PDB file of C-alpha atoms in Angstrom:
ATOM      1  CA  MET Y   1     -56.319  55.779  47.754  1.00  0.00           C
ATOM      2  CA  LEU Y   2     -57.398  52.893  49.949  1.00  0.00           C
ATOM      3  CA  GLU Y   3     -54.591  50.938  51.555  1.00  0.00           C
ATOM      4  CA  LEU Y   4     -54.546  48.364  54.329  1.00  0.00           C
ATOM      5  CA  PRO Y   5     -55.236  50.714  57.299  1.00  0.00           C
ATOM      6  CA  GLU Y   6     -58.170  52.439  55.581  1.00  0.00           C
ATOM      7  CA  VAL Y   7     -59.746  49.180  54.451  1.00  0.00           C
ATOM      8  CA  GLU Y   8     -59.470  47.577  57.884  1.00  0.00           C
ATOM      9  CA  VAL Y   9     -61.096  50.638  59.482  1.00  0.00           C
ATOM     10  CA  LEU Y  10     -63.803  50.466  56.831  1.00  0.00           C
ATOM     11  CA  ARG Y  11     -64.351  46.755  57.462  1.00  0.00           C
ATOM     12  CA  LYS Y  12     -64.849  47.413  61.170  1.00  0.00           C
ATOM     13  CA  ASP Y  13     -67.303  50.202  60.379  1.00  0.00           C
ATOM     14  CA  LEU Y  14     -69.253  47.960  58.026  1.00  0.00           C
ATOM     15  CA  GLU Y  15     -69.284  45.201  60.623  1.00  0.00           C
ATOM     16  CA  LYS Y  16     -70.967  47.578  63.056  1.00  0.00           C
ATOM     17  CA  GLU Y  17     -73.200  49.448  60.633  1.00  0.00           C
ATOM     18  CA  VAL Y  18     -74.422  47.066  57.922  1.00  0.00           C
ATOM     19  CA  VAL Y  19     -74.072  43.487  59.171  1.00  0.00           C
ATOM     20  CA  GLY Y  20     -77.589  42.270  59.919  1.00  0.00           C
ATOM     21  CA  LYS Y  21     -79.179  44.685  57.455  1.00  0.00           C
ATOM     22  CA  ARG Y  22     -80.974  43.750  54.255  1.00  0.00           C
ATOM     23  CA  VAL Y  23     -80.285  45.410  50.907  1.00  0.00           C
ATOM     24  CA  LYS Y  24     -83.175  47.539  49.634  1.00  0.00           C
ATOM     25  CA  ASP Y  25     -82.076  49.240  46.404  1.00  0.00           C
ATOM     26  CA  VAL Y  26     -79.048  48.928  44.139  1.00  0.00           C
ATOM     27  CA  ILE Y  27     -78.069  51.539  41.531  1.00  0.00           C
ATOM     28  CA  VAL Y  28     -75.154  50.805  39.200  1.00  0.00           C
ATOM     29  CA  GLN Y  29     -74.121  53.934  37.330  1.00  0.00           C
ATOM     30  CA  THR Y  30     -71.186  52.370  35.457  1.00  0.00           C
ATOM     31  CA  ALA Y  31     -71.565  48.930  33.899  1.00  0.00           C
ATOM     32  CA  SER Y  32     -67.823  48.181  33.707  1.00  0.00           C
ATOM     33  CA  ILE Y  33     -67.457  47.805  37.479  1.00  0.00           C
ATOM     34  CA  VAL Y  34     -69.654  44.663  37.557  1.00  0.00           C
ATOM     35  CA  ARG Y  35     -68.579  43.072  34.258  1.00  0.00           C
ATOM     36  CA  PRO Y  36     -65.765  40.969  35.723  1.00  0.00           C
ATOM     37  CA  PHE Y  37     -68.496  38.957  37.492  1.00  0.00           C
ATOM     38  CA  HIS Y  38     -71.791  39.743  35.720  1.00  0.00           C
ATOM     39  CA  ARG Y  39     -72.886  40.097  32.125  1.00  0.00           C
ATOM     40  CA  THR Y  40     -75.169  43.068  32.784  1.00  0.00           C
ATOM     41  CA  ARG Y  41     -76.038  45.610  35.433  1.00  0.00           C
ATOM     42  CA  PRO Y  42     -79.522  44.124  36.004  1.00  0.00           C
ATOM     43  CA  GLU Y  43     -77.917  40.742  36.715  1.00  0.00           C
ATOM     44  CA  PHE Y  44     -75.830  42.296  39.518  1.00  0.00           C
ATOM     45  CA  VAL Y  45     -78.821  44.240  40.871  1.00  0.00           C
ATOM     46  CA  THR Y  46     -80.989  41.117  40.967  1.00  0.00           C
ATOM     47  CA  ALA Y  47     -78.235  39.148  42.729  1.00  0.00           C
ATOM     48  CA  LEU Y  48     -77.842  41.765  45.492  1.00  0.00           C
ATOM     49  CA  GLU Y  49     -81.279  43.274  46.118  1.00  0.00           C
ATOM     50  CA  GLY Y  50     -83.110  41.693  49.039  1.00  0.00           C
ATOM     51  CA  ARG Y  51     -79.999  39.976  50.398  1.00  0.00           C
ATOM     52  CA  LYS Y  52     -79.113  40.100  54.085  1.00  0.00           C
ATOM     53  CA  ILE Y  53     -75.518  40.962  55.009  1.00  0.00           C
ATOM     54  CA  GLU Y  54     -74.263  38.406  57.517  1.00  0.00           C
ATOM     55  CA  GLY Y  55     -70.567  39.235  57.872  1.00  0.00           C
ATOM     56  CA  ALA Y  56     -67.738  41.579  56.863  1.00  0.00           C
ATOM     57  CA  ARG Y  57     -64.316  40.160  55.969  1.00  0.00           C
ATOM     58  CA  ARG Y  58     -61.153  41.593  54.453  1.00  0.00           C
ATOM     59  CA  ARG Y  59     -58.077  40.198  52.760  1.00  0.00           C
ATOM     60  CA  GLY Y  60     -55.547  42.799  51.727  1.00  0.00           C
ATOM     61  CA  THR Y  61     -57.610  45.684  50.366  1.00  0.00           C
ATOM     62  CA  THR Y  62     -60.517  43.519  49.197  1.00  0.00           C
ATOM     63  CA  ILE Y  63     -63.778  43.687  51.161  1.00  0.00           C
ATOM     64  CA  PHE Y  64     -65.998  40.600  51.365  1.00  0.00           C
ATOM     65  CA  LEU Y  65     -69.550  41.152  52.626  1.00  0.00           C
ATOM     66  CA  ASP Y  66     -70.986  37.690  53.199  1.00  0.00           C
ATOM     67  CA  LEU Y  67     -74.671  37.357  52.318  1.00  0.00           C
ATOM     68  CA  ASP Y  68     -77.365  34.804  53.015  1.00  0.00           C
ATOM     69  CA  GLU Y  69     -77.617  31.676  50.854  1.00  0.00           C
ATOM     70  CA  ASP Y  70     -73.796  31.284  50.754  1.00  0.00           C
ATOM     71  CA  GLN Y  71     -73.192  34.278  48.525  1.00  0.00           C
ATOM     72  CA  THR Y  72     -70.638  37.067  48.988  1.00  0.00           C
ATOM     73  CA  TRP Y  73     -70.563  40.665  47.798  1.00  0.00           C
ATOM     74  CA  LEU Y  74     -66.960  41.202  46.698  1.00  0.00           C
ATOM     75  CA  ILE Y  75     -65.675  44.798  46.463  1.00  0.00           C
ATOM     76  CA  GLN Y  76     -62.246  45.837  45.193  1.00  0.00           C
ATOM     77  CA  ALA Y  77     -61.548  49.581  45.106  1.00  0.00           C
ATOM     78  CA  GLN Y  78     -58.137  50.313  43.623  1.00  0.00           C
ATOM     79  CA  GLY Y  79     -56.250  53.411  42.528  1.00  0.00           C
ATOM     80  CA  SER Y  80     -58.260  56.524  43.407  1.00  0.00           C
ATOM     81  CA  ALA Y  81     -61.461  54.578  44.121  1.00  0.00           C
ATOM     82  CA  SER Y  82     -63.144  54.881  47.515  1.00  0.00           C
ATOM     83  CA  MET Y  83     -65.996  53.269  49.421  1.00  0.00           C
ATOM     84  CA  HIS Y  84     -67.887  55.066  52.156  1.00  0.00           C
ATOM     85  CA  ARG Y  85     -71.051  55.019  54.220  1.00  0.00           C
ATOM     86  CA  GLU Y  86     -73.777  57.614  53.658  1.00  0.00           C
ATOM     87  CA  THR Y  87     -77.292  58.348  54.830  1.00  0.00           C
ATOM     88  CA  ALA Y  88     -80.008  56.710  52.741  1.00  0.00           C
ATOM     89  CA  ASN Y  89     -81.115  60.120  51.397  1.00  0.00           C
ATOM     90  CA  GLU Y  90     -77.671  61.332  50.341  1.00  0.00           C
ATOM     91  CA  GLU Y  91     -77.576  62.144  46.629  1.00  0.00           C
ATOM     92  CA  PRO Y  92     -74.747  60.363  44.773  1.00  0.00           C
ATOM     93  CA  GLY Y  93     -71.986  62.622  43.494  1.00  0.00           C
ATOM     94  CA  PRO Y  94     -70.851  62.805  39.861  1.00  0.00           C
ATOM     95  CA  ASP Y  95     -68.017  60.368  40.601  1.00  0.00           C
ATOM     96  CA  THR Y  96     -70.242  57.760  42.311  1.00  0.00           C
ATOM     97  CA  HIS Y  97     -70.498  54.497  40.358  1.00  0.00           C
ATOM     98  CA  LEU Y  98     -72.506  52.351  42.779  1.00  0.00           C
ATOM     99  CA  VAL Y  99     -75.137  53.105  45.421  1.00  0.00           C
ATOM    100  CA  VAL Y 100     -76.565  50.437  47.724  1.00  0.00           C
ATOM    101  CA  THR Y 101     -79.233  51.348  50.288  1.00  0.00           C
ATOM    102  CA  PHE Y 102     -80.626  49.265  53.157  1.00  0.00           C
ATOM    103  CA  THR Y 103     -84.148  48.599  54.376  1.00  0.00           C
ATOM    104  CA  ILE Y 104     -83.550  50.061  57.833  1.00  0.00           C
ATOM    105  CA  GLY Y 105     -81.427  53.035  56.827  1.00  0.00           C
ATOM    106  CA  GLY Y 106     -77.997  53.881  55.594  1.00  0.00           C
ATOM    107  CA  ALA Y 107     -76.231  53.378  52.293  1.00  0.00           C
ATOM    108  CA  ILE Y 108     -72.887  52.494  50.751  1.00  0.00           C
ATOM    109  CA  HIS Y 109     -71.449  54.626  47.941  1.00  0.00           C
ATOM    110  CA  VAL Y 110     -68.522  53.454  45.813  1.00  0.00           C
ATOM    111  CA  SER Y 111     -66.801  56.287  43.917  1.00  0.00           C
ATOM    112  CA  ASP Y 112     -63.787  57.065  41.766  1.00  0.00           C
ATOM    113  CA  ILE Y 113     -62.587  60.406  40.430  1.00  0.00           C
ATOM    114  CA  ASP Y 114     -60.805  58.762  37.488  1.00  0.00           C
ATOM    115  CA  GLY Y 115     -62.522  58.424  34.131  1.00  0.00           C
ATOM    116  CA  GLU Y 116     -61.865  54.686  34.166  1.00  0.00           C
ATOM    117  CA  PRO Y 117     -62.949  53.545  37.634  1.00  0.00           C
ATOM    118  CA  GLY Y 118     -60.625  51.154  39.449  1.00  0.00           C
ATOM    119  CA  ILE Y 119     -63.547  49.225  40.899  1.00  0.00           C
ATOM    120  CA  ARG Y 120     -64.438  45.529  40.585  1.00  0.00           C
ATOM    121  CA  THR Y 121     -67.547  44.264  42.324  1.00  0.00           C
ATOM    122  CA  GLY Y 122     -69.861  41.305  42.082  1.00  0.00           C
ATOM    123  CA  ILE Y 123     -71.949  38.704  43.875  1.00  0.00           C
ATOM    124  CA  VAL Y 124     -70.072  35.395  43.952  1.00  0.00           C
ATOM    125  CA  PRO Y 125     -70.314  32.040  45.758  1.00  0.00           C
ATOM    126  CA  THR Y 126     -68.737  32.451  49.190  1.00  0.00           C
ATOM    127  CA  GLU Y 127     -66.544  29.360  48.847  1.00  0.00           C
ATOM    128  CA  GLU Y 128     -65.068  30.754  45.616  1.00  0.00           C
ATOM    129  CA  SER Y 129     -64.737  34.377  46.733  1.00  0.00           C
ATOM    130  CA  MET Y 130     -60.994  34.355  47.456  1.00  0.00           C
ATOM    131  CA  THR Y 131     -60.177  32.699  44.144  1.00  0.00           C
ATOM    132  CA  LEU Y 132     -62.434  35.019  42.143  1.00  0.00           C
ATOM    133  CA  ALA Y 133     -60.873  38.028  43.875  1.00  0.00           C
ATOM    134  CA  GLU Y 134     -57.552  36.832  42.376  1.00  0.00           C
ATOM    135  CA  ILE Y 135     -55.750  37.046  45.704  1.00  0.00           C
ATOM    136  CA  ASP Y 136     -52.606  34.946  46.007  1.00  0.00           C
ATOM    137  CA  PRO Y 137     -53.244  32.588  48.959  1.00  0.00           C
ATOM    138  CA  ASN Y 138     -49.549  32.730  49.854  1.00  0.00           C
ATOM    139  CA  ALA Y 139     -49.330  36.537  49.984  1.00  0.00           C
ATOM    140  CA  TYR Y 140     -48.709  37.982  53.442  1.00  0.00           C
ATOM    141  CA  ASP Y 141     -51.428  40.098  55.091  1.00  0.00           C
ATOM    142  CA  PRO Y 142     -49.778  41.911  58.050  1.00  0.00           C
ATOM    143  CA  LEU Y 143     -53.063  42.211  59.962  1.00  0.00           C
ATOM    144  CA  GLU Y 144     -54.327  38.699  59.300  1.00  0.00           C
ATOM    145  CA  ASP Y 145     -51.296  36.419  59.222  1.00  0.00           C
ATOM    146  CA  ASN Y 146     -49.315  35.701  62.352  1.00  0.00           C
ATOM    147  CA  ILE Y 147     -45.886  35.033  60.881  1.00  0.00           C
ATOM    148  CA  THR Y 148     -42.645  35.620  62.770  1.00  0.00           C
ATOM    149  CA  TRP Y 149     -39.973  38.139  61.767  1.00  0.00           C
ATOM    150  CA  MET Y 150     -37.795  35.162  60.793  1.00  0.00           C
ATOM    151  CA  GLU Y 151     -40.448  33.923  58.347  1.00  0.00           C
ATOM    152  CA  PHE Y 152     -40.749  37.475  57.050  1.00  0.00           C
ATOM    153  CA  GLY Y 153     -36.986  37.469  56.563  1.00  0.00           C
ATOM    154  CA  ARG Y 154     -37.248  34.373  54.377  1.00  0.00           C
ATOM    155  CA  LEU Y 155     -39.883  36.144  52.289  1.00  0.00           C
ATOM    156  CA  LEU Y 156     -37.431  39.028  51.807  1.00  0.00           C
ATOM    157  CA  ASP Y 157     -34.598  36.669  50.847  1.00  0.00           C
ATOM    158  CA  ASP Y 158     -36.697  34.820  48.305  1.00  0.00           C
ATOM    159  CA  ALA Y 159     -37.987  37.997  46.646  1.00  0.00           C
ATOM    160  CA  GLU Y 160     -34.613  39.510  45.692  1.00  0.00           C
ATOM    161  CA  THR Y 161     -36.190  42.819  44.682  1.00  0.00           C
ATOM    162  CA  PRO Y 162     -35.988  46.489  45.776  1.00  0.00           C
ATOM    163  CA  LEU Y 163     -37.872  46.966  49.044  1.00  0.00           C
ATOM    164  CA  LYS Y 164     -40.322  49.500  47.602  1.00  0.00           C
ATOM    165  CA  LEU Y 165     -41.331  47.094  44.832  1.00  0.00           C
ATOM    166  CA  LEU Y 166     -41.621  44.220  47.311  1.00  0.00           C
ATOM    167  CA  LEU Y 167     -44.055  46.167  49.500  1.00  0.00           C
ATOM    168  CA  LEU Y 168     -46.111  47.049  46.404  1.00  0.00           C
ATOM    169  CA  ASP Y 169     -46.189  43.483  45.098  1.00  0.00           C
ATOM    170  CA  GLN Y 170     -49.644  42.119  45.980  1.00  0.00           C
ATOM    171  CA  ASP Y 171     -48.401  38.592  45.287  1.00  0.00           C
ATOM    172  CA  LYS Y 172     -45.923  38.984  48.167  1.00  0.00           C
ATOM    173  CA  VAL Y 173     -47.350  41.477  50.682  1.00  0.00           C
ATOM    174  CA  LEU Y 174     -51.011  42.521  50.698  1.00  0.00           C
ATOM    175  CA  GLY Y 175     -52.422  45.966  51.247  1.00  0.00           C
ATOM    176  CA  PHE Y 176     -49.658  48.522  50.664  1.00  0.00           C
ATOM    177  CA  ARG Y 177     -49.367  51.039  47.862  1.00  0.00           C
ATOM    178  CA  ASP Y 178     -47.594  54.366  47.427  1.00  0.00           C
ATOM    179  CA  VAL Y 179     -48.286  55.988  50.800  1.00  0.00           C
ATOM    180  CA  TYR Y 180     -47.534  53.341  53.398  1.00  0.00           C
ATOM    181  CA  SER Y 181     -44.705  51.649  51.516  1.00  0.00           C
ATOM    182  CA  ASP Y 182     -42.746  54.906  51.855  1.00  0.00           C
ATOM    183  CA  GLU Y 183     -43.801  55.435  55.471  1.00  0.00           C
ATOM    184  CA  ILE Y 184     -42.782  51.903  56.467  1.00  0.00           C
ATOM    185  CA  LEU Y 185     -39.345  52.210  54.875  1.00  0.00           C
ATOM    186  CA  TYR Y 186     -38.793  55.559  56.584  1.00  0.00           C
ATOM    187  CA  GLU Y 187     -39.661  54.113  59.988  1.00  0.00           C
ATOM    188  CA  ALA Y 188     -37.312  51.198  59.329  1.00  0.00           C
ATOM    189  CA  GLY Y 189     -34.521  53.540  58.214  1.00  0.00           C
ATOM    190  CA  LEU Y 190     -34.167  51.755  54.871  1.00  0.00           C
ATOM    191  CA  ARG Y 191     -33.955  53.122  51.337  1.00  0.00           C
ATOM    192  CA  PHE Y 192     -36.596  52.334  48.732  1.00  0.00           C
ATOM    193  CA  ASP Y 193     -34.033  50.751  46.378  1.00  0.00           C
ATOM    194  CA  ARG Y 194     -32.341  48.497  48.929  1.00  0.00           C
ATOM    195  CA  MET Y 195     -32.461  44.903  47.709  1.00  0.00           C
ATOM    196  CA  SER Y 196     -34.667  42.776  49.954  1.00  0.00           C
ATOM    197  CA  ASN Y 197     -32.180  39.894  50.155  1.00  0.00           C
ATOM    198  CA  THR Y 198     -29.340  42.081  51.503  1.00  0.00           C
ATOM    199  CA  LEU Y 199     -30.859  42.980  54.879  1.00  0.00           C
ATOM    200  CA  SER Y 200     -29.138  42.048  58.120  1.00  0.00           C
ATOM    201  CA  THR Y 201     -31.040  40.303  60.887  1.00  0.00           C
ATOM    202  CA  GLN Y 202     -31.411  43.612  62.713  1.00  0.00           C
ATOM    203  CA  GLU Y 203     -32.739  45.337  59.577  1.00  0.00           C
ATOM    204  CA  VAL Y 204     -35.278  42.566  58.960  1.00  0.00           C
ATOM    205  CA  ARG Y 205     -36.577  43.000  62.496  1.00  0.00           C
ATOM    206  CA  ARG Y 206     -36.751  46.787  62.087  1.00  0.00           C
ATOM    207  CA  LEU Y 207     -38.722  46.475  58.846  1.00  0.00           C
ATOM    208  CA  TYR Y 208     -41.073  43.879  60.335  1.00  0.00           C
ATOM    209  CA  ARG Y 209     -41.710  46.074  63.380  1.00  0.00           C
ATOM    210  CA  ALA Y 210     -42.099  49.255  61.295  1.00  0.00           C
ATOM    211  CA  MET Y 211     -44.686  47.595  59.065  1.00  0.00           C
ATOM    212  CA  HIS Y 212     -46.953  46.803  62.007  1.00  0.00           C
ATOM    213  CA  GLU Y 213     -46.362  50.086  63.836  1.00  0.00           C
ATOM    214  CA  VAL Y 214     -47.152  52.223  60.783  1.00  0.00           C
ATOM    215  CA  VAL Y 215     -50.375  50.318  60.086  1.00  0.00           C
ATOM    216  CA  MET Y 216     -51.592  50.547  63.676  1.00  0.00           C
ATOM    217  CA  ALA Y 217     -50.751  54.262  63.919  1.00  0.00           C
ATOM    218  CA  ALA Y 218     -52.587  54.982  60.649  1.00  0.00           C
ATOM    219  CA  MET Y 219     -55.652  53.064  61.843  1.00  0.00           C
ATOM    220  CA  LYS Y 220     -55.691  55.181  64.986  1.00  0.00           C
ATOM    221  CA  PHE Y 221     -56.155  58.257  62.795  1.00  0.00           C
ATOM    222  CA  ARG Y 222     -58.497  56.399  60.409  1.00  0.00           C
ATOM    223  CA  GLY Y 223     -56.005  56.388  57.559  1.00  0.00           C
ATOM    224  CA  THR Y 224     -55.235  59.037  54.981  1.00  0.00           C
ATOM    225  CA  SER Y 225     -58.166  58.883  52.590  1.00  0.00           C
ATOM    226  CA  LEU Y 226     -61.345  57.930  54.409  1.00  0.00           C
ATOM    227  CA  ASP Y 227     -64.437  59.925  53.534  1.00  0.00           C
ATOM    228  CA  GLU Y 228     -67.138  59.607  56.175  1.00  0.00           C
ATOM    229  CA  SER Y 229     -70.473  61.386  56.151  1.00  0.00           C
ATOM    230  CA  ALA Y 230     -71.092  61.452  59.909  1.00  0.00           C
ATOM    231  CA  GLY Y 231     -70.336  64.900  61.310  1.00  0.00           C
ATOM    232  CA  ASP Y 232     -68.581  63.670  64.434  1.00  0.00           C
ATOM    233  CA  ASP Y 233     -66.435  61.324  62.356  1.00  0.00           C
ATOM    234  CA  ALA Y 234     -65.501  63.633  59.500  1.00  0.00           C
ATOM    235  CA  VAL Y 235     -61.962  63.985  58.188  1.00  0.00           C
ATOM    236  CA  ASP Y 236     -60.447  66.367  55.680  1.00  0.00           C
ATOM    237  CA  ASP Y 237     -59.955  65.537  52.014  1.00  0.00           C
ATOM    238  CA  GLU Y 238     -56.818  63.534  52.673  1.00  0.00           C
ATOM    239  CA  GLY Y 239     -57.820  62.195  56.085  1.00  0.00           C
ATOM    240  CA  GLU Y 240     -56.463  63.000  59.522  1.00  0.00           C
ATOM    241  CA  ALA Y 241     -53.407  60.809  59.193  1.00  0.00           C
ATOM    242  CA  SER Y 242     -52.111  62.926  56.311  1.00  0.00           C
ATOM    243  CA  GLU Y 243     -50.900  65.382  58.942  1.00  0.00           C
ATOM    244  CA  HIS Y 244     -48.835  62.616  60.497  1.00  0.00           C
ATOM    245  CA  LEU Y 245     -47.119  61.258  57.389  1.00  0.00           C
ATOM    246  CA  LYS Y 246     -43.346  61.497  57.730  1.00  0.00           C
ATOM    247  CA  VAL Y 247     -42.179  61.332  54.098  1.00  0.00           C
ATOM    248  CA  TYR Y 248     -44.946  60.701  51.553  1.00  0.00           C
ATOM    249  CA  GLY Y 249     -45.751  63.890  49.619  1.00  0.00           C
ATOM    250  CA  ARG Y 250     -43.231  65.925  51.667  1.00  0.00           C
ATOM    251  CA  GLU Y 251     -40.537  66.457  49.023  1.00  0.00           C
ATOM    252  CA  GLY Y 252     -38.244  69.333  50.014  1.00  0.00           C
ATOM    253  CA  LEU Y 253     -39.536  69.527  53.588  1.00  0.00           C
ATOM    254  CA  PRO Y 254     -37.154  68.681  56.440  1.00  0.00           C
ATOM    255  CA  SER Y 255     -37.066  65.089  57.643  1.00  0.00           C
ATOM    256  CA  HIS Y 256     -38.229  64.659  61.241  1.00  0.00           C
ATOM    257  CA  ARG Y 257     -35.209  62.418  61.794  1.00  0.00           C
ATOM    258  CA  SER Y 258     -32.227  63.988  60.020  1.00  0.00           C
ATOM    259  CA  ARG Y 259     -33.603  67.500  59.270  1.00  0.00           C
ATOM    260  CA  ARG Y 260     -32.385  67.073  55.693  1.00  0.00           C
ATOM    261  CA  PRO Y 261     -34.924  67.746  52.893  1.00  0.00           C
ATOM    262  CA  ILE Y 262     -37.110  64.789  51.962  1.00  0.00           C
ATOM    263  CA  ALA Y 263     -36.117  63.539  48.510  1.00  0.00           C
ATOM    264  CA  ARG Y 264     -38.171  62.013  45.716  1.00  0.00           C
ATOM    265  CA  ALA Y 265     -36.874  59.351  43.350  1.00  0.00           C
ATOM    266  CA  VAL Y 266     -38.374  57.108  40.696  1.00  0.00           C
ATOM    267  CA  LEU Y 267     -38.111  53.344  40.293  1.00  0.00           C
ATOM    268  CA  VAL Y 268     -38.949  51.610  37.026  1.00  0.00           C
ATOM    269  CA  LYS Y 269     -41.109  48.511  37.420  1.00  0.00           C
ATOM    270  CA  GLY Y 270     -41.368  45.828  34.759  1.00  0.00           C
ATOM    271  CA  ARG Y 271     -39.370  45.151  31.628  1.00  0.00           C
ATOM    272  CA  LYS Y 272     -42.025  45.046  28.932  1.00  0.00           C
ATOM    273  CA  ASN Y 273     -44.778  47.265  30.315  1.00  0.00           C
ATOM    274  CA  GLN Y 274     -42.575  49.656  32.244  1.00  0.00           C
ATOM    275  CA  ARG Y 275     -44.133  51.811  34.936  1.00  0.00           C
ATOM    276  CA  GLU Y 276     -42.468  54.569  36.914  1.00  0.00           C
ATOM    277  CA  ILE Y 277     -43.031  54.444  40.667  1.00  0.00           C
ATOM    278  CA  ALA Y 278     -42.221  57.469  42.800  1.00  0.00           C
ATOM    279  CA  SER Y 279     -40.741  57.092  46.248  1.00  0.00           C
ATOM    280  CA  PHE Y 280     -40.300  59.716  48.987  1.00  0.00           C
ATOM    281  CA  PHE Y 281     -37.454  59.098  51.418  1.00  0.00           C
ATOM    282  CA  ASP Y 282     -34.983  60.539  53.896  1.00  0.00           C
ATOM    283  CA  PRO Y 283     -31.602  60.826  52.112  1.00  0.00           C
ATOM    284  CA  GLN Y 284     -29.897  59.576  55.263  1.00  0.00           C
ATOM    285  CA  SER Y 285     -31.779  56.269  55.257  1.00  0.00           C
ATOM    286  CA  GLN Y 286     -29.415  53.316  55.189  1.00  0.00           C
ATOM    287  CA  VAL Y 287     -28.334  52.197  51.744  1.00  0.00           C
TER     288      VAL Y 287
END
């Protein structure tokens, strides 16, 4: 699962490795991943082949690779989808839906282990890329937007929703999903079901600080789900940072803070299309 730390690390890698390169070959294994932006696979291939990559941007978990002639390659990998660099000769795996190789070496593979890939990708006009990515321009990106803790506090007040759901709401805060939402709340000492508009000034500051500290620490260890092909940069199946997670996936294990067993609870999101969302937490977090 790609969240904000993984995608920012990936963006930096792409900035170093593919910016300045020209696309050689494009293979789309699954037509559905390009249909939000293109009628057919050949249309996407024609739009990308031969293009030069001139820049690598990110907003939330969406990657924007800016191309020549004011076009942008937009890539959204959600759910269990992943995007990683490979050598040009690396054979795509059975779960690989898109392979893009470059004229002077290297390739990008976009994969998903799910039957229905959570991938949206297309070549779009650069000036329209943010709109077509369906990213709320008012949503807060913790790595991009320099807002104060007081402004963050107003966001919490206005939301009036459980903290876990707020951190997952891509219309409010960009980039967090199951893993880091739990880790942030643990670091802040706050429960997943605490209402966002009930926090004290001190709690707002703790949550604001925890959000940035958790992201920076995860980036140091290259996240929890990066899959790199380079031998000196390899990580295990869940990534190096998985060894440093404090609560996520640790149900029943002792909390590093209170030594009580980590608990798991479920929140229900939505009224019509209800969805259960699991949350791992320290039972001694503040209510």
